[in-house]
Amino acid sequence: MELTGAEVIIECLKAEGVDYVFGYPGGAVLHIYDAFYKQDDVQHILVRHEQGATHAADGYARATGKAGVVLVTSGPGATNAVTGIATAYMDSIPMIVITGQVPKHLIGNDAFQEVDSVGITRPIVKHNFLINDVNDIAETFKKAFYVATTGRPGPVVIDIPKDITAEKVAFEYPAEIDMRSYNPTVKGHNGQIKRAVDMIVKAERPMIYSGGGVILGNGSEQLRTFTRSLGYPITQTLMGLGAFPASDPLSLGMLGMHGTYEANMGMHHCDVLIAIGARFDDRVTGALEKFCPEAKIIHIDVDPASISKNVKVDIPIVGEVAPVLDAINAQIGQKGGKAAAEQTNKAALEKWWAQINEWRAQDCLKYDRESEIIKPQFVIEELHKVTNGDAFITSDVGQHQMFAAQYYGFDKPRRWINSGGLGTMGFGLPAAMGVQLAHPDETVACITGESSIQMCIQELSTCKQYGMPLKIINLNNGYMGMVRQWQEFFYEKRYAMSYFDALPDFVALAESFGHVGIKVEKSSDVRPALEEAFKQKDRLVFLDFITDREENVYPMIPAGAGLNEMILV
Amino acid sequence: MVYEEDNSEAVEMKHIISILLENEAGALSRVAGLFSARAYNIESLTVAPTDDPSLSRMTLVTTGTDEIVEQVCKQLNKLVDVVKLVNLTDDVHVERELILIKVKAENEQRDEVKRIVDIFHGHVIDMTNSTYTIEVTGDSEKIDALLKALEGITMLEVVRSGQLGMGRGDKGIV
């Protein structure tokens, strides 16, 4: 039986096990929407803006590890999706974005709602395709899902001219795909692994620095085994939080610009740095010439281009985190029949931990817990208690994001969902929608601020349509907090354009969308309000916390400084 | 050039890179776009289909420190359309470039230009009463030397193909 191109697309999505597509209709994709109408296998979630669709698919992907799928129309549909595609690209999130295109004979004609979607998205995708023939749809989808989800994952755009979606073809989905130009490395090189193991067990001042790659590569279990068997200190990047439990005494918390004192000092003074699925981002390293001056560096990463990009490493291991750590764990386990901890330099480690504990005693995340004015950090700590530290937390970008990363204490992978690389304000609410759909019975909260939330606030309407019982934690200080903080530190408090003279009444706003709104203005009301909100299992509750207006995120490494040059409170 | 520090690794060198890539629409712009997006230099770039029509072969000349060129090669290899990449500079190889030059050639200059063309083993491939169009192939040093030799002559038009490269020996890139 022959199917239309549009029906073939649906069949491809079914074959890939896609349960949700986030999208917004328009002229160029009407055949595809008609095909959606005629089936029940793949559910379409109608967002209110295409940026919301990409972030929702992204949140879904981060929470599940499966590719998120987006469907948008040509022209403005595609350009509105660009921010979300770039967000996914920077954080290596698997995503398929189907963009409608004008009919083939009009391409290049400046037709209505025509843009060169493949050209516009080229620098922000892992790969993209323009389908020219209805016979190519199935194979292209197979390739797209394969490329998006393997190796270092990333978004893939498929641009489909409208006429092709109406043409008929016999459908057959390829069982396997072989691409001569694309063969990601899975296992690490054995010789390199041996050299790394030697260096690891001999370390006197070791430090494990793990990143988002551990979560993307499902290597959390292996990382726990590795770290605990050796008893080495571990610090995690913003993207890596949760891969190793924050509550474990071996965890030094996050590193980098707003990392803990003990993590950053540990980085600066370590003699062996074990980087796992992390990419030495500028917010992590600080000034490169001052980075880890005494360390030999081992770097495990699936992407060879990440290795020695910013920091020259001594032992590179290209491969997926999980199989490489499995191999390392096995080799340490087999060495002379002794347990891993027996092989390490015990005396040196004892000294190293004593030093780390001295740094820890600085208690760099302390703040005024008795304050009557609501401290943003206090809200996060209370949120942790009310949700038993087990919620899925999405965030927007700014101070609230850093507070969430510092104070929530993630113990499980895929629970902390934020835009780390691109730093996209407006990410949190739509991302939370994707997470909630992926895990309908789990608690999902979006930690945001009054500036970020306004960037995709329209998605409150989507939440109502699909009954998504999100909890929105709005840390409302009236400022673009992080911008204001930089202006305070580096521009002599000239708060240029970082203050809103008019803010909506968020409670009334939430109510107008059919949700529950609660305004909280005193510290003593924080806990009861949170408890009240999380009791409402089937309602979206928007909590508007009026917080300390000029609280800053500490500690902080100013731009151009080394990790040992932090500003403490 | 004077450097503030004596850091031999920071010396910029010319590299000639050969790339086999899928002969598909957009493959060239992926490569070109990568260079502009990551602020790498391209000195020249040539591309055409090979004996296998599904593959194009590109020769790309870039300059950079060893670290930068290593990154360039890794990023190029990461492009899904790139099938194989070889930095020819790492090993012995041959390089050829074609140049076409239209020069003014009148009176006694007609003989002078013809002599230079012969010395460089080139050809005159088009002529008018007042001009010659000449063709010379060679490595880039030879082409540069030719241009220097023609300094006294009025050049009306110059077009260079960019360099092609191939490793010496009995092995090929496949």
XYZ file of C-alpha atoms in Angstrom:
743
model
C 0.000 0.000 0.000
C 1.250 3.444 -0.843
C 1.324 6.215 1.746
C 1.663 9.941 1.359
C 4.927 11.559 2.391
C 3.110 12.961 5.430
C 1.912 9.488 6.429
C 5.423 8.149 5.927
C 6.683 10.740 8.427
C 4.186 9.486 11.033
C 5.230 5.878 10.352
C 8.895 6.835 10.789
C 8.122 8.455 14.145
C 6.216 5.342 15.226
C 9.084 3.110 14.135
C 11.442 5.208 16.290
C 9.145 4.806 19.304
C 8.247 8.494 19.477
C 5.321 9.129 21.820
C 5.208 12.951 21.775
C 5.810 15.581 19.112
C 5.917 19.228 20.167
C 4.778 21.576 17.460
C 2.782 24.357 15.905
C 0.986 24.097 12.557
C 1.312 26.323 9.506
C 0.895 26.250 5.738
C 3.920 24.170 4.797
C 3.141 21.377 7.275
C -0.613 21.065 6.810
C -0.362 17.689 5.049
C 1.643 16.417 8.026
C -0.903 17.804 10.490
C -3.661 16.104 8.518
C -1.789 12.831 8.884
C -1.519 13.470 12.640
C -5.274 13.972 12.811
C -5.890 10.519 11.377
C -3.929 8.533 13.958
C -3.547 8.131 17.731
C -0.120 6.563 18.142
C 1.963 9.701 18.288
C 0.530 12.491 20.410
C 1.002 16.061 19.282
C 1.462 18.723 21.962
C 0.410 22.146 20.749
C 2.685 24.837 22.166
C 2.091 28.570 21.995
C 5.375 29.547 20.337
C 7.871 27.407 18.425
C 10.642 28.232 20.899
C 8.483 26.510 23.512
C 8.249 23.415 21.294
C 12.021 23.072 21.025
C 12.611 23.590 24.763
C 9.825 21.132 25.636
C 11.309 18.488 23.334
C 14.710 19.293 24.813
C 13.403 18.857 28.388
C 11.804 15.573 27.364
C 15.123 14.405 25.903
C 17.139 15.420 28.967
C 14.729 13.646 31.298
C 14.573 10.416 29.276
C 17.686 10.134 27.089
C 15.431 9.648 24.063
C 15.404 12.129 21.192
C 12.841 14.915 21.579
C 10.827 15.647 18.442
C 9.643 19.017 17.133
C 7.408 19.880 14.179
C 7.194 23.456 12.909
C 6.236 25.196 9.726
C 8.497 26.984 7.258
C 9.780 30.552 7.584
C 8.925 32.038 10.986
C 8.132 28.588 12.368
C 11.688 27.549 11.661
C 13.310 30.806 12.777
C 11.376 30.760 16.059
C 12.791 27.295 16.662
C 16.373 28.449 16.186
C 17.009 29.486 19.817
C 15.807 26.112 21.045
C 17.903 24.239 18.505
C 21.009 26.193 19.527
C 20.202 25.503 23.193
C 20.090 21.761 22.510
C 23.234 21.926 20.380
C 25.315 23.621 23.051
C 24.317 20.994 25.635
C 24.538 18.005 23.215
C 20.875 17.062 23.490
C 19.397 14.571 20.989
C 16.561 16.221 19.138
C 14.815 15.900 15.764
C 13.353 19.105 14.372
C 11.085 18.705 11.366
C 10.665 22.009 9.548
C 8.176 22.459 6.746
C 9.507 24.074 3.583
C 7.801 25.744 0.642
C 7.106 23.456 -2.334
C 10.211 22.449 -4.272
C 9.455 24.558 -7.340
C 9.269 27.693 -5.156
C 12.555 27.149 -3.257
C 14.876 30.071 -3.862
C 12.020 32.229 -5.048
C 11.526 34.314 -1.897
C 8.184 32.554 -1.584
C 5.724 33.290 1.227
C 7.136 31.986 4.536
C 10.324 30.781 2.872
C 13.681 30.826 4.622
C 16.765 28.707 4.002
C 16.195 26.612 7.120
C 19.088 24.281 6.381
C 21.402 27.270 5.929
C 20.182 29.094 9.022
C 20.499 26.067 11.277
C 23.749 24.671 9.841
C 26.070 26.019 12.562
C 23.751 24.940 15.407
C 22.956 21.355 14.465
C 24.874 18.123 14.547
C 23.596 17.589 11.012
C 20.709 18.654 8.823
C 18.886 17.411 5.742
C 16.749 18.884 2.996
C 14.608 16.090 1.554
C 14.240 16.360 -2.212
C 12.369 13.175 -2.986
C 9.498 11.378 -1.282
C 11.480 8.133 -1.671
C 14.183 9.525 0.652
C 11.961 10.315 3.667
C 12.265 6.986 5.499
C 16.021 6.664 5.086
C 16.563 10.279 6.078
C 14.573 9.820 9.292
C 16.526 6.678 10.106
C 19.794 8.551 9.594
C 18.548 11.572 11.538
C 17.631 9.573 14.648
C 20.868 7.596 14.415
C 23.034 10.709 14.153
C 21.095 12.625 16.838
C 21.295 9.897 19.471
C 24.747 8.320 18.983
C 28.270 9.569 19.660
C 28.099 13.058 21.119
C 24.355 13.625 20.734
C 22.849 16.732 19.191
C 19.929 18.199 17.297
C 19.233 17.215 13.683
C 16.981 19.291 11.435
C 14.954 17.706 8.625
C 13.574 20.255 6.151
C 10.711 18.911 4.022
C 9.126 20.758 1.084
C 5.339 20.718 1.215
C 4.766 19.040 -2.154
C 6.758 15.995 -1.091
C 4.467 15.372 1.868
C 1.528 14.894 -0.525
C 3.266 12.559 -2.970
C 2.725 8.823 -2.597
C 5.303 6.126 -2.001
C 5.539 2.570 -0.690
C 6.733 2.743 2.928
C 9.566 0.655 4.238
C 11.588 1.671 7.253
C 15.243 0.604 7.088
C 16.147 -1.842 9.862
C 19.801 -0.794 9.923
C 21.758 2.156 8.748
C 25.385 2.315 7.741
C 26.993 5.672 7.096
C 30.548 5.525 5.750
C 31.160 9.075 6.943
C 29.855 8.677 10.500
C 31.236 6.102 12.934
C 31.379 7.347 16.519
C 33.931 5.697 18.799
C 32.352 3.728 21.643
C 35.121 1.843 23.453
C 38.263 3.505 24.695
C 41.746 2.563 23.515
C 43.034 -0.181 25.781
C 46.602 1.128 25.968
C 45.374 4.580 26.947
C 43.106 3.065 29.603
C 46.083 1.150 31.077
C 48.188 4.305 31.219
C 45.296 6.166 32.838
C 44.765 3.477 35.476
C 48.466 3.658 36.425
C 48.287 7.396 36.791
C 44.981 7.263 38.705
C 46.086 4.846 41.434
C 49.415 6.638 41.955
C 47.843 10.057 42.414
C 48.681 11.922 45.594
C 46.175 14.728 45.190
C 43.553 13.362 42.785
C 40.464 15.197 41.629
C 37.593 13.827 39.572
C 35.919 16.459 37.398
C 32.804 15.074 35.756
C 30.366 16.720 33.394
C 27.180 16.430 31.411
C 28.675 13.663 29.278
C 28.244 11.257 32.188
C 24.510 11.943 32.191
C 24.172 11.909 28.398
C 26.149 8.660 28.244
C 24.226 7.013 31.098
C 27.470 6.521 33.012
C 26.210 7.499 36.445
C 26.480 4.006 37.955
C 29.993 3.557 36.607
C 31.020 6.959 37.932
C 29.726 6.081 41.401
C 31.615 2.792 41.411
C 34.786 4.474 40.169
C 34.718 7.334 42.670
C 33.677 5.296 45.701
C 36.067 2.405 45.090
C 38.975 4.854 45.112
C 37.621 7.242 47.729
C 38.679 10.227 45.614
C 37.090 13.678 45.779
C 34.755 14.577 42.943
C 33.446 17.870 41.632
C 30.762 18.165 38.975
C 29.979 20.770 36.360
C 26.650 22.572 36.108
C 25.644 20.054 33.434
C 26.862 17.043 35.384
C 25.022 17.561 38.680
C 23.256 14.440 39.877
C 25.511 11.941 38.102
C 27.240 11.552 41.456
C 25.089 12.167 44.550
C 25.534 15.598 46.098
C 24.838 14.053 49.510
C 27.871 11.727 49.304
C 30.783 12.983 51.441
C 33.141 12.482 48.477
C 31.252 15.179 46.557
C 32.714 18.679 46.717
C 29.791 20.199 44.840
C 29.937 22.215 41.653
C 33.110 23.842 40.323
C 33.716 26.895 38.189
C 32.603 30.506 38.256
C 30.039 29.924 41.013
C 31.439 26.649 42.268
C 32.359 25.862 45.859
C 35.612 26.992 47.424
C 36.670 23.401 48.122
C 35.986 22.271 44.542
C 37.886 25.113 42.929
C 40.797 25.002 45.357
C 40.916 21.242 44.912
C 41.110 21.712 41.145
C 43.865 24.274 41.472
C 46.043 22.143 43.739
C 45.424 18.604 42.452
C 48.240 16.560 40.893
C 46.041 14.259 38.785
C 42.855 15.558 37.219
C 40.434 12.963 35.893
C 38.033 14.729 33.521
C 35.043 12.599 32.571
C 32.523 13.770 29.980
C 33.364 17.406 30.575
C 34.639 19.932 28.075
C 36.759 22.484 29.979
C 34.261 25.263 29.340
C 35.433 28.821 30.075
C 32.994 29.093 33.018
C 34.721 26.065 34.510
C 38.386 26.799 33.848
C 38.600 30.516 34.529
C 41.843 31.879 33.111
C 43.377 29.038 31.093
C 46.987 29.967 31.888
C 46.218 29.577 35.603
C 44.209 26.349 35.255
C 45.324 23.300 37.282
C 48.995 24.300 37.211
C 50.248 21.187 38.992
C 48.082 18.548 37.375
C 48.566 15.759 34.893
C 45.251 15.486 33.093
C 43.297 12.431 31.964
C 40.327 13.214 29.741
C 37.559 10.769 28.818
C 35.209 12.074 26.136
C 33.197 10.666 23.257
C 34.062 13.675 21.106
C 37.719 13.781 19.990
C 37.329 17.483 19.191
C 36.673 18.194 22.880
C 40.048 16.799 23.814
C 42.882 19.334 24.086
C 40.580 22.029 22.679
C 41.038 24.463 25.571
C 43.418 22.638 27.887
C 46.163 20.307 26.696
C 45.678 16.876 28.262
C 48.224 14.162 29.019
C 46.135 11.017 28.546
C 43.175 11.382 26.200
C 40.661 8.528 26.023
C 38.105 8.821 23.232
C 35.012 6.767 23.922
C 31.666 6.672 25.649
C 31.861 7.301 29.362
C 30.085 4.118 30.497
C 32.168 1.492 28.631
C 35.407 3.385 29.314
C 34.675 3.623 33.057
C 33.623 -0.039 33.051
C 37.005 -0.921 31.586
C 38.841 1.293 34.075
C 36.861 -0.102 37.009
C 37.579 -3.659 35.855
C 41.303 -2.975 35.465
C 41.596 -1.377 38.876
C 39.645 -4.296 40.310
C 41.983 -6.868 38.757
C 45.255 -5.224 39.678
C 47.182 -7.680 41.861
C 43.922 -8.948 43.291
C 43.769 -5.964 45.626
C 40.768 -3.734 46.104
C 41.059 -0.320 44.476
C 41.398 1.531 47.765
C 44.296 -0.775 48.752
C 46.293 0.323 45.729
C 46.012 4.043 46.299
C 48.557 6.158 48.130
C 46.805 6.157 51.505
C 49.146 8.516 53.346
C 49.045 11.113 50.589
C 45.285 10.845 50.294
C 44.813 11.356 54.011
C 46.807 14.571 53.802
C 44.871 15.653 50.723
C 41.499 15.079 52.376
C 42.654 16.993 55.451
C 43.471 19.927 53.188
C 40.123 19.628 51.382
C 38.247 19.529 54.668
C 40.038 22.677 55.728
C 38.735 24.400 52.569
C 35.322 22.914 53.228
C 35.281 24.428 56.698
C 35.092 27.840 55.017
C 31.417 26.935 54.460
C 31.376 29.037 51.306
C 27.634 28.603 50.726
C 26.624 30.112 54.067
C 24.031 32.872 54.021
C 21.684 34.547 56.450
C 19.201 31.771 57.230
C 17.433 33.901 59.850
C 16.559 36.708 57.443
C 12.923 37.848 57.535
C 13.268 39.028 53.944
C 13.175 35.900 51.806
C 16.629 34.755 50.725
C 16.551 32.940 47.369
C 18.927 30.287 48.735
C 16.457 29.613 51.561
C 13.631 28.943 49.096
C 15.768 26.348 47.284
C 16.757 24.625 50.535
C 13.125 24.517 51.657
C 12.103 23.224 48.236
C 14.613 20.423 48.656
C 13.041 19.466 51.969
C 9.445 19.630 50.765
C 10.227 17.517 47.677
C 12.563 15.133 49.577
C 15.300 16.161 47.169
C 13.707 13.945 44.580
C 11.937 16.344 42.206
C 12.788 16.957 38.586
C 13.999 20.553 38.594
C 14.221 22.708 35.493
C 15.548 26.228 35.572
C 15.895 29.338 33.514
C 19.096 31.324 33.389
C 20.596 33.696 35.905
C 21.029 33.915 39.662
C 18.159 31.526 40.399
C 19.839 28.924 38.177
C 23.066 29.164 40.171
C 21.195 29.073 43.503
C 19.337 25.971 42.342
C 22.590 24.299 41.273
C 24.296 25.209 44.550
C 21.531 24.515 47.067
C 19.183 21.830 45.753
C 21.664 18.948 46.057
C 20.886 16.529 43.242
C 21.384 12.868 44.040
C 20.196 11.319 40.776
C 21.012 11.919 37.110
C 18.550 13.630 34.714
C 16.844 15.457 37.615
C 18.565 18.787 36.986
C 17.568 20.267 33.659
C 18.961 23.622 32.613
C 20.463 25.474 29.679
C 24.151 25.448 30.555
C 25.981 26.105 27.309
C 23.799 28.653 25.566
C 22.263 30.085 28.743
C 18.799 30.538 27.287
C 16.344 32.544 29.368
C 12.849 31.181 28.775
C 14.024 27.559 28.805
C 12.658 26.485 32.176
C 8.877 26.458 31.776
C 8.626 24.720 28.382
C 11.415 22.301 29.382
C 9.374 21.401 32.478
C 6.423 20.566 30.221
C 8.544 18.026 28.348
C 9.788 16.549 31.621
C 6.277 16.253 33.034
C 5.010 14.472 29.912
C 7.935 12.063 30.090
C 7.282 11.404 33.794
C 3.599 12.084 34.450
C 3.725 10.749 38.017
C 6.835 12.608 39.125
C 7.091 15.991 40.796
C 8.370 18.621 38.383
C 9.306 22.135 39.467
C 10.636 25.040 37.438
C 12.936 27.377 39.317
C 12.858 30.720 37.583
C 12.982 34.459 38.037
C 10.604 37.225 37.121
C 12.723 38.120 34.078
C 13.276 34.660 32.614
C 9.734 33.444 33.145
C 8.347 36.275 31.030
C 10.301 35.049 28.015
C 8.117 31.969 27.479
C 5.209 32.756 29.807
C 2.705 31.966 27.024
C 3.323 28.252 27.644
C 1.172 28.489 30.784
C -1.646 28.095 28.290
C -0.159 24.829 26.966
C 0.137 23.590 30.560
C -3.587 24.222 31.044
C -4.575 22.483 27.815
C -2.710 19.277 28.723
C -3.206 19.427 32.503
C 0.470 19.639 33.433
C 0.686 20.075 37.221
C 4.026 21.909 37.271
C 5.179 23.915 40.252
C 6.747 27.222 39.297
C 9.160 28.665 41.834
C 9.523 32.300 40.823
C 12.365 34.020 42.694
C 11.170 37.556 42.178
C 13.678 40.258 43.092
C 12.531 42.763 40.497
C 15.917 42.726 38.788
C 17.612 40.717 36.105
C 19.589 39.391 39.025
C 22.770 38.213 37.360
C 23.013 41.281 35.154
C 22.503 43.459 38.209
C 25.153 41.520 40.127
C 27.723 42.118 37.383
C 26.736 45.768 37.241
C 27.211 46.002 40.994
C 30.647 44.367 40.838
C 32.044 45.717 37.589
C 30.054 48.856 36.661
C 29.911 50.680 39.998
C 26.238 49.833 40.541
C 25.057 51.533 37.384
C 22.041 49.272 36.916
C 21.531 49.923 33.240
C 18.250 48.432 32.014
C 18.353 45.543 34.491
C 15.264 46.665 36.397
C 11.627 46.312 35.378
C 9.485 49.320 36.210
C 6.371 47.301 35.520
C 5.924 43.666 36.427
C 2.723 41.683 36.049
C 0.764 40.502 39.057
C 1.976 36.914 38.695
C -0.788 35.499 40.876
C -3.487 37.098 38.736
C -1.566 36.122 35.620
C -1.427 32.452 36.653
C -5.104 32.559 37.542
C -6.004 34.077 34.185
C -4.448 31.000 32.528
C -6.576 28.800 34.815
C -3.825 27.954 37.305
C -3.264 28.580 40.997
C -1.131 31.522 42.067
C 0.421 32.119 45.496
C 2.422 35.161 46.502
C 4.922 34.728 49.344
C 6.575 37.707 51.012
C 7.988 36.478 54.343
C 10.542 33.792 55.118
C 8.220 32.199 57.637
C 5.631 31.683 54.888
C 8.007 29.902 52.509
C 7.629 26.410 53.897
C 3.823 26.462 54.321
C 3.370 27.891 50.822
C 5.568 25.189 49.302
C 3.736 22.492 51.204
C 0.401 23.868 50.080
C 1.562 24.002 46.464
C 2.975 20.480 46.316
C -0.202 19.118 47.896
C -2.066 20.180 44.771
C -1.124 17.163 42.694
C -3.250 17.975 39.684
C -2.879 21.750 39.459
C -0.153 23.984 38.191
C 0.836 26.276 41.039
C 2.743 29.486 40.396
C 4.623 30.525 43.543
C 5.766 34.134 43.416
C 8.465 34.558 46.080
C 9.351 38.196 46.720
C 13.035 37.827 47.537
C 15.909 39.950 48.775
C 16.387 42.471 45.965
C 20.174 42.643 45.952
C 21.309 39.203 47.016
C 24.391 38.013 45.126
C 25.583 34.605 44.027
C 28.712 33.643 45.941
C 31.370 32.416 45.678
C 32.407 33.955 42.392
C 35.456 33.834 40.161
C 35.727 37.089 38.241
C 36.490 36.850 34.527
C 40.211 36.403 33.883
C 40.984 35.026 37.332
C 42.185 31.558 38.272
C 40.157 28.995 40.222
C 42.151 29.848 43.361
C 41.171 33.522 43.139
C 37.554 33.352 44.257
C 35.480 36.094 45.793
C 33.906 34.622 48.915
C 31.031 36.356 50.676
C 57.975 38.223 13.333
C 58.799 38.878 16.962
C 56.982 37.028 19.690
C 56.800 38.206 23.276
C 57.652 34.765 24.551
C 59.886 32.144 23.076
C 57.157 29.592 22.549
C 57.981 27.414 19.577
C 54.540 25.782 19.665
C 52.881 29.090 18.899
C 54.471 29.381 15.445
C 51.913 29.543 12.665
C 52.500 27.232 9.741
C 50.836 26.547 6.449
C 48.990 23.217 6.272
C 47.536 21.492 3.254
C 44.602 19.243 4.105
C 42.906 16.739 1.820
C 39.288 15.854 2.493
C 37.006 13.258 0.940
C 33.408 14.221 1.498
C 29.966 13.175 0.405
C 29.121 14.830 -2.899
C 25.925 16.343 -1.546
C 24.283 19.749 -1.654
C 25.490 21.785 1.276
C 28.637 19.781 2.006
C 30.897 22.608 0.816
C 29.055 25.188 2.903
C 29.405 22.986 5.978
C 33.177 23.113 5.557
C 33.309 26.802 4.671
C 30.856 27.646 7.465
C 32.956 25.791 10.024
C 35.960 27.969 9.194
C 34.086 31.232 9.553
C 32.168 30.126 12.660
C 35.337 29.094 14.485
C 37.479 31.922 13.120
C 39.960 29.644 11.322
C 41.854 30.854 8.233
C 41.282 29.493 4.757
C 44.014 30.432 2.273
C 42.585 28.416 -0.553
C 39.982 25.767 -1.098
C 39.292 23.680 -4.178
C 36.655 21.017 -4.570
C 35.328 18.775 -7.340
C 33.796 15.313 -7.689
C 36.185 12.354 -7.898
C 36.124 9.230 -10.076
C 33.435 8.027 -7.650
C 30.635 10.536 -8.346
C 29.226 10.131 -4.840
C 32.434 11.630 -3.387
C 34.050 15.026 -3.699
C 37.683 15.699 -2.943
C 38.639 18.972 -1.386
C 42.084 20.429 -0.883
C 42.200 23.092 1.747
C 45.135 25.295 2.695
C 45.079 26.877 6.118
C 47.557 28.516 8.466
C 47.694 28.159 12.214
C 49.650 26.868 15.171
C 49.861 23.095 15.593
C 47.109 23.247 18.236
C 44.764 25.215 15.996
C 45.345 22.973 12.993
C 44.762 19.903 15.156
C 41.423 21.430 16.200
C 40.626 22.296 12.563
C 41.183 18.670 11.546
C 39.130 17.317 14.457
C 36.253 19.692 13.780
C 36.327 18.840 10.056
C 36.332 15.132 10.859
C 33.295 15.708 13.063
C 31.229 16.965 10.124
C 28.879 14.160 9.214
C 29.593 14.638 5.473
C 33.354 14.168 5.852
C 34.400 10.615 4.964
C 38.163 10.936 5.317
C 40.673 13.617 6.109
C 44.459 13.667 5.747
C 46.784 16.480 6.725
C 49.229 16.151 3.810
C 51.722 18.388 5.596
C 52.438 15.521 8.009
C 54.155 13.511 5.234
C 55.873 13.884 1.852
C 53.448 15.011 -0.784
C 53.129 16.877 -4.071
C 51.328 20.164 -4.538
C 50.169 21.798 -7.752
C 48.427 25.031 -8.517
C 47.284 26.428 -11.852
C 47.449 30.122 -12.606
C 45.983 32.022 -15.556
C 47.294 35.536 -16.158
C 46.227 38.014 -18.810
C 49.132 40.437 -19.366
C 49.722 43.412 -21.575
C 52.170 42.295 -24.295
C 53.102 44.911 -26.849
C 56.266 45.559 -28.896
C 59.409 44.239 -27.225
C 57.380 43.020 -24.202
C 55.836 40.289 -26.372
C 59.192 38.500 -26.534
C 59.998 39.199 -22.904
C 56.715 37.680 -21.689
C 57.135 34.670 -23.974
C 60.626 34.070 -22.552
C 59.345 34.159 -18.968
C 56.509 31.771 -19.874
C 59.040 29.348 -21.406
C 61.321 29.528 -18.374
C 58.376 28.582 -16.148
C 57.310 25.812 -18.559
C 54.003 27.578 -19.178
C 51.908 28.174 -22.284
C 50.314 31.098 -24.006
C 46.730 29.917 -24.401
C 45.122 33.024 -25.857
C 46.445 36.175 -27.520
C 45.427 39.458 -29.048
C 47.536 42.154 -30.675
C 48.232 43.632 -27.284
C 47.791 40.811 -24.738
C 48.772 37.270 -23.891
C 46.852 34.934 -21.633
C 49.324 32.562 -20.046
C 48.953 29.340 -18.129
C 51.483 27.981 -15.640
C 51.226 25.091 -13.179
C 53.456 24.340 -10.225
C 53.733 24.422 -6.490
C 52.910 27.682 -4.810
C 56.569 28.753 -4.606
C 56.903 28.477 -8.370
C 53.706 30.433 -8.910
C 54.906 33.130 -6.515
C 58.248 33.233 -8.375
C 56.415 33.642 -11.681
C 54.406 36.558 -10.340
C 57.662 38.144 -9.145
C 59.237 37.644 -12.582
C 56.272 39.402 -14.177
C 56.498 42.414 -11.886
C 57.546 44.780 -14.674
C 54.657 43.687 -16.871
C 51.119 45.039 -16.621
C 48.816 42.299 -15.433
C 45.210 42.762 -16.497
C 43.731 39.756 -14.771
C 44.972 36.972 -12.495
C 43.174 33.823 -11.437
C 44.651 31.009 -9.338
C 43.042 27.619 -8.859
C 44.162 27.169 -5.278
C 46.387 24.277 -4.419
C 45.786 20.620 -5.085
C 47.703 18.062 -3.104
C 48.387 14.338 -3.016
C 50.617 12.184 -0.846
C 53.704 10.642 -2.463
C 54.110 6.898 -2.678
C 51.890 3.972 -3.583
C 49.052 4.564 -1.143
C 45.930 6.603 -1.789
C 43.215 8.145 0.353
C 40.163 5.948 0.184
